[in-house]
PDB file of C-alpha atoms in Angstrom:
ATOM      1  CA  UNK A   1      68.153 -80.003 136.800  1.00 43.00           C
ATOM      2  CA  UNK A   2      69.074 -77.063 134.237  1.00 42.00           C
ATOM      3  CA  UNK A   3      69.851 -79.911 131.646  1.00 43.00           C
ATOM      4  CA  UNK A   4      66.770 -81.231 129.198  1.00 44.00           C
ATOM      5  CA  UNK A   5      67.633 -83.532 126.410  1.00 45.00           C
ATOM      6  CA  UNK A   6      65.117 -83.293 123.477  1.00 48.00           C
ATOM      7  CA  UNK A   7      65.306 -85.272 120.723  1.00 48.00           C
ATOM      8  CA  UNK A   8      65.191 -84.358 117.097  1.00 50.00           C
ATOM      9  CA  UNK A   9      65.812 -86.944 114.491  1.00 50.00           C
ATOM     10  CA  UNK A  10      69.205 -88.194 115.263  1.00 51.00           C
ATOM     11  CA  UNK A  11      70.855 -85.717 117.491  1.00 47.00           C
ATOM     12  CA  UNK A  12      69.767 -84.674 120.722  1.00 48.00           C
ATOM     13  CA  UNK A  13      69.947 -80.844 122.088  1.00 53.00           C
ATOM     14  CA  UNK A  14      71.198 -79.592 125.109  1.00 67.00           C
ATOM     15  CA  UNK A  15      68.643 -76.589 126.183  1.00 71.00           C
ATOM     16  CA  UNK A  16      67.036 -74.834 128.683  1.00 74.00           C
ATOM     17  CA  UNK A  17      64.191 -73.057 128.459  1.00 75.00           C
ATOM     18  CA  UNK A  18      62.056 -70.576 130.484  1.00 78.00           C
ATOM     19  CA  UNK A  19      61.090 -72.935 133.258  1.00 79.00           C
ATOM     20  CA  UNK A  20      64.321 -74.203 134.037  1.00 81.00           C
ATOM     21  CA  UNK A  21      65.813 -70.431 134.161  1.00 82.00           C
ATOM     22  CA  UNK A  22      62.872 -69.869 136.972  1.00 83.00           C
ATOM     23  CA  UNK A  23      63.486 -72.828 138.593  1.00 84.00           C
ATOM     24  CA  UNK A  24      67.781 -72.137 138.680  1.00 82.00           C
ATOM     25  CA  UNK A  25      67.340 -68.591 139.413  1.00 84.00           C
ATOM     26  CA  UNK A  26      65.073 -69.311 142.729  1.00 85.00           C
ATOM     27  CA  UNK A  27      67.712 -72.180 143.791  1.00 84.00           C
ATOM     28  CA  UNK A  28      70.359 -69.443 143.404  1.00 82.00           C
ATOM     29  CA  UNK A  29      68.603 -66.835 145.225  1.00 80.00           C
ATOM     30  CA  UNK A  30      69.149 -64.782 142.390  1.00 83.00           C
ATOM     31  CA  UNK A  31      64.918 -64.483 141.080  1.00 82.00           C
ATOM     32  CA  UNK A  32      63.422 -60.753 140.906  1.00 83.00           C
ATOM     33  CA  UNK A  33      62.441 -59.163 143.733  1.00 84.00           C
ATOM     34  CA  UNK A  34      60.613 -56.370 141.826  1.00 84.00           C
ATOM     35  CA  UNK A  35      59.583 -55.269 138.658  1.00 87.00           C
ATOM     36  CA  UNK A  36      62.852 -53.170 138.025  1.00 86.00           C
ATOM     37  CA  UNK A  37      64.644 -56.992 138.859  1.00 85.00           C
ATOM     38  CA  UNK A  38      62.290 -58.842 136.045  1.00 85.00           C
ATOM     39  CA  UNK A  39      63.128 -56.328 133.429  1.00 88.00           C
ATOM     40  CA  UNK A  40      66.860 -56.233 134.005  1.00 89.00           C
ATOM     41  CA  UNK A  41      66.955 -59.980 133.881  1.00 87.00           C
ATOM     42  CA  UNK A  42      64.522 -60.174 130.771  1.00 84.00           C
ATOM     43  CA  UNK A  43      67.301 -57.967 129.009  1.00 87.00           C
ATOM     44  CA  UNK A  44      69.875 -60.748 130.092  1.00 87.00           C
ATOM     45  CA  UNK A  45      67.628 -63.170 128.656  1.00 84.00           C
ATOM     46  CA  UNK A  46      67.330 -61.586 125.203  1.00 81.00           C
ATOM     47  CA  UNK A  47      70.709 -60.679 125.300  1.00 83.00           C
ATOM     48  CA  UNK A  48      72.075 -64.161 125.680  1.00 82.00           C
ATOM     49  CA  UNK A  49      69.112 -65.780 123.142  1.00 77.00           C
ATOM     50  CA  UNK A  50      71.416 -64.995 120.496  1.00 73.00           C
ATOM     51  CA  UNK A  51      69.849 -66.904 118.043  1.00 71.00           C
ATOM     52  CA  UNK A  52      66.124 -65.304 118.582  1.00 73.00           C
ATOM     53  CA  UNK A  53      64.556 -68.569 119.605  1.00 69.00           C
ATOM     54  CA  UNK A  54      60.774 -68.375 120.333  1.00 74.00           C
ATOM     55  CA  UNK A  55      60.089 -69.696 122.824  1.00 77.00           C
ATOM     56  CA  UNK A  56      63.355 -68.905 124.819  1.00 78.00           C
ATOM     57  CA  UNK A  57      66.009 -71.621 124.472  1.00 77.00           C
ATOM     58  CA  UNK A  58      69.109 -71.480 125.713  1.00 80.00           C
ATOM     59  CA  UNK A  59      72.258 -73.703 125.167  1.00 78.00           C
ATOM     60  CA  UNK A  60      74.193 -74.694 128.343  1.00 81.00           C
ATOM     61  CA  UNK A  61      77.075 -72.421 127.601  1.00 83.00           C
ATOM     62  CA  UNK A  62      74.173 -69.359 127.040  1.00 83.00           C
ATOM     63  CA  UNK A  63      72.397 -70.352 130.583  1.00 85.00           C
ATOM     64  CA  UNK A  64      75.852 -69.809 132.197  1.00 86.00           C
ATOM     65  CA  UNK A  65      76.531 -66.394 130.831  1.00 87.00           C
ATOM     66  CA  UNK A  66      73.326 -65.606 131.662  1.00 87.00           C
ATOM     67  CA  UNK A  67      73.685 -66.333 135.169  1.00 89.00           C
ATOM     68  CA  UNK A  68      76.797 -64.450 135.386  1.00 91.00           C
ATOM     69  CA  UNK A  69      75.529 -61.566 134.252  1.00 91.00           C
ATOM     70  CA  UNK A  70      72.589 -61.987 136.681  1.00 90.00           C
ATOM     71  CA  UNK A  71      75.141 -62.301 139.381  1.00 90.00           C
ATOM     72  CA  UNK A  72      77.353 -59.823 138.411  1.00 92.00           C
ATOM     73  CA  UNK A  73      74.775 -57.196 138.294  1.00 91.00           C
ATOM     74  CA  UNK A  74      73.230 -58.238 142.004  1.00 89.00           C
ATOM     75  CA  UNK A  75      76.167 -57.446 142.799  1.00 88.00           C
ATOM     76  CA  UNK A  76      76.911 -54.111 141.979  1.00 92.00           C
ATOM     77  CA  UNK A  77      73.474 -53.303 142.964  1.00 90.00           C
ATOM     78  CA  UNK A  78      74.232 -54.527 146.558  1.00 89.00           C
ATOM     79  CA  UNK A  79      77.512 -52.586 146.831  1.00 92.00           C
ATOM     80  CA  UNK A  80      76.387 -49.878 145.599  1.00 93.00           C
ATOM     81  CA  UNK A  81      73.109 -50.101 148.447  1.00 92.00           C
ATOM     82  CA  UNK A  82      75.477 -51.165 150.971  1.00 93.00           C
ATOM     83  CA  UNK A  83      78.000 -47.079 149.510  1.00 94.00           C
ATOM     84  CA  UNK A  84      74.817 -45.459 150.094  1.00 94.00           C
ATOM     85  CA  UNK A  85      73.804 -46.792 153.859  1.00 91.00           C
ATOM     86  CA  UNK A  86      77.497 -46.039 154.523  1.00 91.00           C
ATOM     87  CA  UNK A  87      77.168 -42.494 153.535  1.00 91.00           C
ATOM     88  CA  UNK A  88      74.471 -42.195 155.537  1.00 90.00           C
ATOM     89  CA  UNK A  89      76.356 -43.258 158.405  1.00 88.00           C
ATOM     90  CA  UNK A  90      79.374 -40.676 157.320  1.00 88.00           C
ATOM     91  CA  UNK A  91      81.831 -43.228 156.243  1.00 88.00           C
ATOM     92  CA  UNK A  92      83.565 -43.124 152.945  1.00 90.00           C
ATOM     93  CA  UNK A  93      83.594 -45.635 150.183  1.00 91.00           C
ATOM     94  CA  UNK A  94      86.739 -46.950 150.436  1.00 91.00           C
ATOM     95  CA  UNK A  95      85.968 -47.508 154.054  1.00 90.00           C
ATOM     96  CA  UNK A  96      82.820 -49.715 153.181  1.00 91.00           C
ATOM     97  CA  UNK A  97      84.424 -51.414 150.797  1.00 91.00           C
ATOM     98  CA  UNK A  98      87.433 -52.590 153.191  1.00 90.00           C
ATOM     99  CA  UNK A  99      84.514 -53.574 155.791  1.00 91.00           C
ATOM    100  CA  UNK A 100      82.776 -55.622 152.956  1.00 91.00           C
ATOM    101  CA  UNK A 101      86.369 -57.620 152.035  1.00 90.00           C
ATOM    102  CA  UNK A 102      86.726 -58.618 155.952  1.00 91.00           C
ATOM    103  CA  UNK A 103      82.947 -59.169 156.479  1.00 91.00           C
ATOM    104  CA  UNK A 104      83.468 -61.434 153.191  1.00 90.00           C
ATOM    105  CA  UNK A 105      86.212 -63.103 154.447  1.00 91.00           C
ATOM    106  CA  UNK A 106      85.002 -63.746 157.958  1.00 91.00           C
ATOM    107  CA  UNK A 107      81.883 -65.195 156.505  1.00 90.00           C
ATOM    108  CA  UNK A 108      82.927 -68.025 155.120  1.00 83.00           C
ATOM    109  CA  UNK A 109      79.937 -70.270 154.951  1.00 83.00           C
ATOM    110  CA  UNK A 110      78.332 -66.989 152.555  1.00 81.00           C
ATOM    111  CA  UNK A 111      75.318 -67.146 155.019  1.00 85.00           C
ATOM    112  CA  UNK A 112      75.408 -63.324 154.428  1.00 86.00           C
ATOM    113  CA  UNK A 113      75.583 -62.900 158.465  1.00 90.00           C
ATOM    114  CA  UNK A 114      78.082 -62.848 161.321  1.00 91.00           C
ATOM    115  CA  UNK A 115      77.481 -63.969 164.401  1.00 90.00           C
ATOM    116  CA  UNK A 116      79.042 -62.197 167.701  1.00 88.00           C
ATOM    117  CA  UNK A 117      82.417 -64.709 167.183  1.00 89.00           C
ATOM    118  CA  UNK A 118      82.850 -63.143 163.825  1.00 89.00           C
ATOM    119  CA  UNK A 119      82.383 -59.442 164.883  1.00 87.00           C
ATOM    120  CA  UNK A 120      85.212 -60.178 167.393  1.00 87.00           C
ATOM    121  CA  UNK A 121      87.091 -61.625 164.736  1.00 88.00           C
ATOM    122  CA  UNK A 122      86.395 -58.657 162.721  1.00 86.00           C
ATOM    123  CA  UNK A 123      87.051 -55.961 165.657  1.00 82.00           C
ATOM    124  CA  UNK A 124      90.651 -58.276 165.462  1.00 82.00           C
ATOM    125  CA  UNK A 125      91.041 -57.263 161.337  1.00 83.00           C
ATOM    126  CA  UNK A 126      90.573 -54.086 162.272  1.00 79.00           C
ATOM    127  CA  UNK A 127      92.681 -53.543 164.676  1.00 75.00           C
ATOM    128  CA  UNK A 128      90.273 -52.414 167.631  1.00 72.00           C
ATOM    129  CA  UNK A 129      91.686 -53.367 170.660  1.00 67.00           C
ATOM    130  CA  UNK A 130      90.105 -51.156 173.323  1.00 68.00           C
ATOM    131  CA  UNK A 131      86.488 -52.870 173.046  1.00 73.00           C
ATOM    132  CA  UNK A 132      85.761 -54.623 175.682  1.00 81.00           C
ATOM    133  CA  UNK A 133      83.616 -58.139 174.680  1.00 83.00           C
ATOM    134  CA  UNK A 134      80.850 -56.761 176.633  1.00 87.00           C
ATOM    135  CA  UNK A 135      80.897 -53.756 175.000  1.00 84.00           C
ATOM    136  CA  UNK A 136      80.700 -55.290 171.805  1.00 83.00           C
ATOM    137  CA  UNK A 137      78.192 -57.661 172.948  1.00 86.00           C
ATOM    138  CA  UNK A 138      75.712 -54.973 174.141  1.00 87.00           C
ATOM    139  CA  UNK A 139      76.301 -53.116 170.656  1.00 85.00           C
ATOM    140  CA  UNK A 140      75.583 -56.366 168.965  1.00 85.00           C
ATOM    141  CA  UNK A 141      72.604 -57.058 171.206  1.00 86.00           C
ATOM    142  CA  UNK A 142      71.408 -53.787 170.367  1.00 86.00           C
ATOM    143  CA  UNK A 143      71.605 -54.281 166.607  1.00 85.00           C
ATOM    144  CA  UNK A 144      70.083 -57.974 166.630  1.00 85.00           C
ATOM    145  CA  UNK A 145      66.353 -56.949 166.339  1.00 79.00           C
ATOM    146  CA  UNK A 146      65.671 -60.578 165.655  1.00 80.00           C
ATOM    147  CA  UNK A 147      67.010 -62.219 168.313  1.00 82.00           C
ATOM    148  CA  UNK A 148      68.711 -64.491 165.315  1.00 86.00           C
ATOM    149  CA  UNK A 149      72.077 -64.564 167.005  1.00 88.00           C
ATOM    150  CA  UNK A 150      73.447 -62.680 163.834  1.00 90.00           C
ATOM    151  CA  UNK A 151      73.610 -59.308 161.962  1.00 90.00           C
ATOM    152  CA  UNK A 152      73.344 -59.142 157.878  1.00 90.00           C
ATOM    153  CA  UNK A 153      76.257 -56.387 156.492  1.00 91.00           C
ATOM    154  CA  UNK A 154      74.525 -53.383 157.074  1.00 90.00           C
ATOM    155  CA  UNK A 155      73.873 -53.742 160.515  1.00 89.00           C
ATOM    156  CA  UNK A 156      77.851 -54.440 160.425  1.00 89.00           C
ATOM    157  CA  UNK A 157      78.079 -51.238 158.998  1.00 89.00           C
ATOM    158  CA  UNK A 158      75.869 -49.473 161.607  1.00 85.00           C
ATOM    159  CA  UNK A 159      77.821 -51.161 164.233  1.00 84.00           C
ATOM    160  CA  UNK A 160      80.752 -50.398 163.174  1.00 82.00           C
ATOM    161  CA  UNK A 161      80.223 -46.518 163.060  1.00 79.00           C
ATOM    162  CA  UNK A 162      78.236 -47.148 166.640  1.00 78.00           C
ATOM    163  CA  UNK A 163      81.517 -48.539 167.755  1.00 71.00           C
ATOM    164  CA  UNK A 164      84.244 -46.062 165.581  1.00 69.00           C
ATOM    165  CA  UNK A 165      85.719 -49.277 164.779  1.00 61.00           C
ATOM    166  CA  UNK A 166      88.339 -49.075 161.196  1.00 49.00           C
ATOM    167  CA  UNK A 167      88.822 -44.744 162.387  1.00 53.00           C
ATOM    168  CA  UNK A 168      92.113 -44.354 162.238  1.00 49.00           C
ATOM    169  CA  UNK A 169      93.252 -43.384 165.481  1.00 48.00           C
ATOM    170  CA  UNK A 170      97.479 -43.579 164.533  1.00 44.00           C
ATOM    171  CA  UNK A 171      99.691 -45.290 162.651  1.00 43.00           C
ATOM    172  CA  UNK A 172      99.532 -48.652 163.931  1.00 44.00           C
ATOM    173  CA  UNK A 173      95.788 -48.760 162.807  1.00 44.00           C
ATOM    174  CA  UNK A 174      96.946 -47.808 159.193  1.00 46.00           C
ATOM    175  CA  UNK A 175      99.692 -50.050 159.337  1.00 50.00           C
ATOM    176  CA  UNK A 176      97.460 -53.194 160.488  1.00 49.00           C
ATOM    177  CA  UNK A 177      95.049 -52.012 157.516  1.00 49.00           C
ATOM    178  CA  UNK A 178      98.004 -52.127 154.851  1.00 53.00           C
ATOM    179  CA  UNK A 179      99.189 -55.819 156.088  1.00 53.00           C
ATOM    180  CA  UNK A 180      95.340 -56.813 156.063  1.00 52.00           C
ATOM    181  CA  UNK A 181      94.724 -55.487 152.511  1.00 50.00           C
ATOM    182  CA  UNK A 182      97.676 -55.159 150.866  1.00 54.00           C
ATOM    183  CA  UNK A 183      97.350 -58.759 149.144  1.00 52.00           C
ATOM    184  CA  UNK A 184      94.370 -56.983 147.570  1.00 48.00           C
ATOM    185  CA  UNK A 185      96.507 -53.530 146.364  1.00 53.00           C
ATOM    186  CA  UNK A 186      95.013 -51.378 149.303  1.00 51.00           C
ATOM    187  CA  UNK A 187      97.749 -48.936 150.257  1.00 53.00           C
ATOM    188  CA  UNK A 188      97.538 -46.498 153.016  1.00 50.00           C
ATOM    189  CA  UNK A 189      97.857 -43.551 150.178  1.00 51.00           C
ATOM    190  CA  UNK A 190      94.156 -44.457 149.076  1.00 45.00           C
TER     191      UNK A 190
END
């Protein structure tokens, strides 16, 4: 799809151009939402159009830089919106950053959603014990406006403060937090 062989003389070119950028990013779920999104990713564009072509054309090897930068800034702008709503909710970074790695981890399809399975399984990383399944299933209930059967990361992060799940309440909750992070360098003198 992103490739497009033109021919010139002899040789042909590997390019993409404009159209097949807007077609890749919208297949990636990576397109602009708003204006602030088009302008960052027009930067990206004229960064990696090294050569000034006009129109935009961009080698293969260009059009994959490109779309790691894309990515890479998505997502810093969705940790950094996922630090805020945490803050909101009084818990620190480090905190929603640990809550991110296991919601990552339990999610392993990348639908960007758990269903109530996975917050169990999560509860489990965590190290929360005394919640009873119907407990956690009215929380979730709660917290599923949609009826979906599933709840994106920041209504795991609401839930989680609804619930005081990841509070450390001794030392065997910091010690189950060191053995589930400490492949990652999370120690408990963070």
């Amino acid at each position: 799809m992103l490739r497009r062989r033109k021919k010139t003389g002899k040789f042909s070119v590997n390019a993409v151009g404009i159209p097949e950028v807007s077609q890749a990013l919208e297949a990636l779920h990576l397109g602009p939402k708003q204006r602030e999104d088009q302008k960052k990713i027009t930067e990206f564009l004229n960064d990696v159009n090294e050569f000034g072509f006009s129109p935009l054309t961009l080698d293969f090897e260009a059009f994959v830089r490109f779309v790691r930068q894309v990515k890479e800034w998505q997502a810093i702008c969705t940790r950094a919106a996922d630090r805020a709503y945490g803050a909101d909710l009084g818990l620190q970074e480090r905190m929603v950053d640990e809550f991110r790695v296991i919601f990552d981890i339990i999610d392993s399809s990348g639908s960007g959603e758990l269903d109530l399975l996975g917050v169990k399984r999560a509860c489990g990383l965590l190290g929360q014990k005394s919640l009873s399944f119907e407990e956690l299933r009215k929380i979730f209930e709660t917290l599923d406006k949609d009826g979906s059967g599933a709840i994106d990361f920041l209504e795991f992060l609401h839930m989680t403060n609804m619930a005081n799940l990841g509070k450390p309440k001794g030392r065997a909750t910091i010690n189950a937090n060191a053995a589930i992070f400490a492949p990652f360098g999370w120690s408990e003198d963070r």
